Short mmCIF file of C-alpha atoms and ligand atoms in Angstrom, two decimals:
data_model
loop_
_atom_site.label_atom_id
_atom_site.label_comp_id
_atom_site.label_asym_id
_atom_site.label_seq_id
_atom_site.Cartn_x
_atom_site.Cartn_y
_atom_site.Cartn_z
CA UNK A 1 -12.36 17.01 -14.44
CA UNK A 2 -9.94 15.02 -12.52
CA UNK A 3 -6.30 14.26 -13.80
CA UNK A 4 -4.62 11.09 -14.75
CA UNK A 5 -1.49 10.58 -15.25
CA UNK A 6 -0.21 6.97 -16.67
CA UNK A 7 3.34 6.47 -16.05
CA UNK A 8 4.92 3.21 -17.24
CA UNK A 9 8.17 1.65 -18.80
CA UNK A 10 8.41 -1.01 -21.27
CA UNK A 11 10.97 -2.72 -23.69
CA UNK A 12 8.55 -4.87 -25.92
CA UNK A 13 5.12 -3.20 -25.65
CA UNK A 14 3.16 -5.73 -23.47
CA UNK A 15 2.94 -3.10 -20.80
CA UNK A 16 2.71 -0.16 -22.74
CA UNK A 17 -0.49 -2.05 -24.77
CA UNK A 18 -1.78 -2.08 -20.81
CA UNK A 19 -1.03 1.83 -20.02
CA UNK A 20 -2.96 2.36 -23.39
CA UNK A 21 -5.96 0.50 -21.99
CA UNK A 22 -5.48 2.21 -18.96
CA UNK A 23 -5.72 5.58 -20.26
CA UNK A 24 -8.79 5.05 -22.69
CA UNK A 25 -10.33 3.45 -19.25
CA UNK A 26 -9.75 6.69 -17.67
CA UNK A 27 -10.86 9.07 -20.18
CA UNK A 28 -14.05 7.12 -20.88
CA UNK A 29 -14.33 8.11 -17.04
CA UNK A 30 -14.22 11.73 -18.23
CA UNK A 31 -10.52 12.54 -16.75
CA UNK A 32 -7.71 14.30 -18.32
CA UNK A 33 -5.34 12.22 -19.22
CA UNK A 34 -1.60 12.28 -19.66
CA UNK A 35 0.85 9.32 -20.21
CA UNK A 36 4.53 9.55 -19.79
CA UNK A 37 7.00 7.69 -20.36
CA UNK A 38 9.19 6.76 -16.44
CA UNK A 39 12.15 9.09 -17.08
CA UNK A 40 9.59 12.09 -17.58
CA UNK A 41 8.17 12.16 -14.39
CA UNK A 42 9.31 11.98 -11.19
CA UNK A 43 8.21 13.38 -7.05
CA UNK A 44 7.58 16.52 -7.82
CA UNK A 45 5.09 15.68 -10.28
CA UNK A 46 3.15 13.46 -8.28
CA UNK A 47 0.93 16.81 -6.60
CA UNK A 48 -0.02 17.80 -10.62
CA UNK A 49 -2.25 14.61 -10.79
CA UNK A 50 -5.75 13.69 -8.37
CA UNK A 51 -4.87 9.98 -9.46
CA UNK A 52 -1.60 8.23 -11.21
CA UNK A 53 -1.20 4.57 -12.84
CA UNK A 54 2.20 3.15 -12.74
CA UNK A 55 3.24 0.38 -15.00
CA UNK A 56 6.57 -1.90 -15.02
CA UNK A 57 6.64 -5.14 -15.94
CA UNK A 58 8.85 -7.47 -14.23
CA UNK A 59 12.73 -7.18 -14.89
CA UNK A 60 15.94 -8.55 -13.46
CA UNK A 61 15.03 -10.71 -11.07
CA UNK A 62 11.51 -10.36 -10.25
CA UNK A 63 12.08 -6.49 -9.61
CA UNK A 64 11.00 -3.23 -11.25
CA UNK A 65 13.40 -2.15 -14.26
CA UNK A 66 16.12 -0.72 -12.98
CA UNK A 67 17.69 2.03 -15.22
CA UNK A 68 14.49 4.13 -15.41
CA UNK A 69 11.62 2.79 -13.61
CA UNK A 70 13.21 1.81 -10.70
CA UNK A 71 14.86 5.13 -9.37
CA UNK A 72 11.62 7.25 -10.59
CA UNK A 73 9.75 5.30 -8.35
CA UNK A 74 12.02 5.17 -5.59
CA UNK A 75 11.92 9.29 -6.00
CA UNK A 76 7.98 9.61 -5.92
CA UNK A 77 7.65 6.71 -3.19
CA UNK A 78 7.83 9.71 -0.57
CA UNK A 79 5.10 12.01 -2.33
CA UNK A 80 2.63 9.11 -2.73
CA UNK A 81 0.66 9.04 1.00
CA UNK A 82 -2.83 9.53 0.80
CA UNK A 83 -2.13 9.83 -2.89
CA UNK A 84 -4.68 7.81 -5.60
CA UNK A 85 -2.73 5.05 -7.46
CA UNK A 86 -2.75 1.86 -8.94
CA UNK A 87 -0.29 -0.60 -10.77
CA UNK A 88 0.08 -2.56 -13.47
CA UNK A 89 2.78 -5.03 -15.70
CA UNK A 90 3.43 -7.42 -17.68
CA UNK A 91 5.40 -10.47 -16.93
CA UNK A 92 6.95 -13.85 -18.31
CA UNK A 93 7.78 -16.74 -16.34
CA UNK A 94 7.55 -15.96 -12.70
CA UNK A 95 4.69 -16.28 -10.38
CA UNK A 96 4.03 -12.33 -9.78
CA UNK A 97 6.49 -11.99 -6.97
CA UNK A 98 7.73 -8.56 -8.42
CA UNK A 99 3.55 -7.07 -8.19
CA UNK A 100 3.74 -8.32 -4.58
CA UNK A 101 6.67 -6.54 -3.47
CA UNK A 102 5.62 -3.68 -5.23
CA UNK A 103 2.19 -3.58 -3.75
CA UNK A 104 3.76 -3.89 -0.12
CA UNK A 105 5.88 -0.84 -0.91
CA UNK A 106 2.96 1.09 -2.23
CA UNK A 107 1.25 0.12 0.89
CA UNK A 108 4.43 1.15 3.18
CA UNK A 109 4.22 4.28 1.26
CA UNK A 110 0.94 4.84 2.77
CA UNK A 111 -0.68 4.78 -0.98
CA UNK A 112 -4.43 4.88 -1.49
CA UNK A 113 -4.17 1.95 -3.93
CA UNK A 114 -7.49 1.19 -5.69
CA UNK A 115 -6.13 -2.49 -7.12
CA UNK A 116 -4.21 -5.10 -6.58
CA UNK A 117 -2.13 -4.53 -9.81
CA UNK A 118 -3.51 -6.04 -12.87
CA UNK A 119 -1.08 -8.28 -14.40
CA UNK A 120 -0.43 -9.82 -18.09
CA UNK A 121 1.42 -12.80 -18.80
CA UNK A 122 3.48 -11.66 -22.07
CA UNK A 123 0.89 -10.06 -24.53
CA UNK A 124 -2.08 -8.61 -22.34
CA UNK A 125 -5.38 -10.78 -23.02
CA UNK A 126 -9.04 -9.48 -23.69
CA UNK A 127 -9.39 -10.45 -19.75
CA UNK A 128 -6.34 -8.25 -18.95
CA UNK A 129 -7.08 -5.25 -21.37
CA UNK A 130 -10.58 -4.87 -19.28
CA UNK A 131 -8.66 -5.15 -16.02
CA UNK A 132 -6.30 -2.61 -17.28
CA UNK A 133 -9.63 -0.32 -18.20
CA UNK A 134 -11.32 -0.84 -15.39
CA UNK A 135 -8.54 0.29 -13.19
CA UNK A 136 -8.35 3.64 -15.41
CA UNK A 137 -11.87 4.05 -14.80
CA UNK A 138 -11.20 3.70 -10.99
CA UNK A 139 -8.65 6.29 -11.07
CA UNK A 140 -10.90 8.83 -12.60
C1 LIG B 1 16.06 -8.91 -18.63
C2 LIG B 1 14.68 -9.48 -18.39
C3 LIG B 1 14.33 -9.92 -17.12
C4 LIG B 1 13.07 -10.47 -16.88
N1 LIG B 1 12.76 -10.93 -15.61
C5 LIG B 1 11.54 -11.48 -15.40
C6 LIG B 1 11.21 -11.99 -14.10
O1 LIG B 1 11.98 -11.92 -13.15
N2 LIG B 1 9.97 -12.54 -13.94
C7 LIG B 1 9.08 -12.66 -14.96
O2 LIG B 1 7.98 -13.15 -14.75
N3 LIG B 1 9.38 -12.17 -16.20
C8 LIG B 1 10.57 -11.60 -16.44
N4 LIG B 1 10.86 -11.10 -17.68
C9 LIG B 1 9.85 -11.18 -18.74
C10 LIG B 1 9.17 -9.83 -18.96
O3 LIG B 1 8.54 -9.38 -17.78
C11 LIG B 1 8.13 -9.98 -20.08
O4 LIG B 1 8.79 -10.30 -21.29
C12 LIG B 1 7.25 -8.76 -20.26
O5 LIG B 1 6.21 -9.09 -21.17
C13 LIG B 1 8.02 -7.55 -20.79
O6 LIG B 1 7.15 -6.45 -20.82
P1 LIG B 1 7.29 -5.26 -21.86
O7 LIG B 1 6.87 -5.79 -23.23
O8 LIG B 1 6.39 -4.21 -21.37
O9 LIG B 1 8.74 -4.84 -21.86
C14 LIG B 1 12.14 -10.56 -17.94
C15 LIG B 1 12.50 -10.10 -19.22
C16 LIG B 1 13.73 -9.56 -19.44
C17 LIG B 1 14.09 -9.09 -20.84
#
């Protein structure tokens, strides 16, 4: 049985709804699933998990959150080469710029990345809670 891990930040819900979907994608998938919150995990976790979902919608300025999410990812950007992962957020009034940058540094970080990072304006949709299962199921 493979292990999950679905790792996400969120002030309103709309991306913990997604990391919900995410994990009942995976587990339909038959892995073992465990969802933290981003100040309970950080690099030297990455190595307990086959495949990890992060999620962070978009904050400041069309950046990750920056209290939490921000410096846990900057501290597991390191462990993540050949590593299984894909992303996920919500956001409100921008065009997505904040998923870009964040799949380029995945990328840099020489990620396996398995999406694109599925994305919900506000709320997550029918459309997006699929996308969001989907990419659990790909992680399993
Ligand atoms: C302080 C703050 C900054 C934000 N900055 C952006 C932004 O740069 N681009 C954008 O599209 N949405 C921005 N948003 C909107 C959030 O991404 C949106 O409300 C999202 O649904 C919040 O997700 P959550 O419910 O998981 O916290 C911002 C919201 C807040 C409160």
């Amino acid at each position: 049985m493979s292990k999950v891990a679905v790792v996400f930040w969120s002030a309103t819900g709309n991306t913990a709804a997604m990391a919900d979907a995410v994990a009942e994608g995976a587990r339909g998938n038959g892995a073992e699933v465990t969802v933290l919150g981003a100040s309970g995990f950080s690099g030297v976790n990455v190595s307990e998990y086959d495949a990890i979902a992060f999620g962070c919608p978009a904050m400041g300025a069309e950046v990750l959150e920056e209290e939490e999410f921000e410096p846990m990812f900057a501290s597991v950007e390191s462990f993540l080469g050949g590593k299984k992962i894909g992303i996920f957020g919500s956001y409100g009034w921008g065009d997505g710029q904040w998923m870009r940058d964040w799949k380029d540094r995945c990328v840099s970080a020489g990620a396996s990345l398995v999406n694109d990072g599925v994305m919900a304006n506000y709320a997550p949709d029918e459309t997006a809670i699929e996308e969001c299962k989907d990419l659990g199921r790909a992680l399993a």
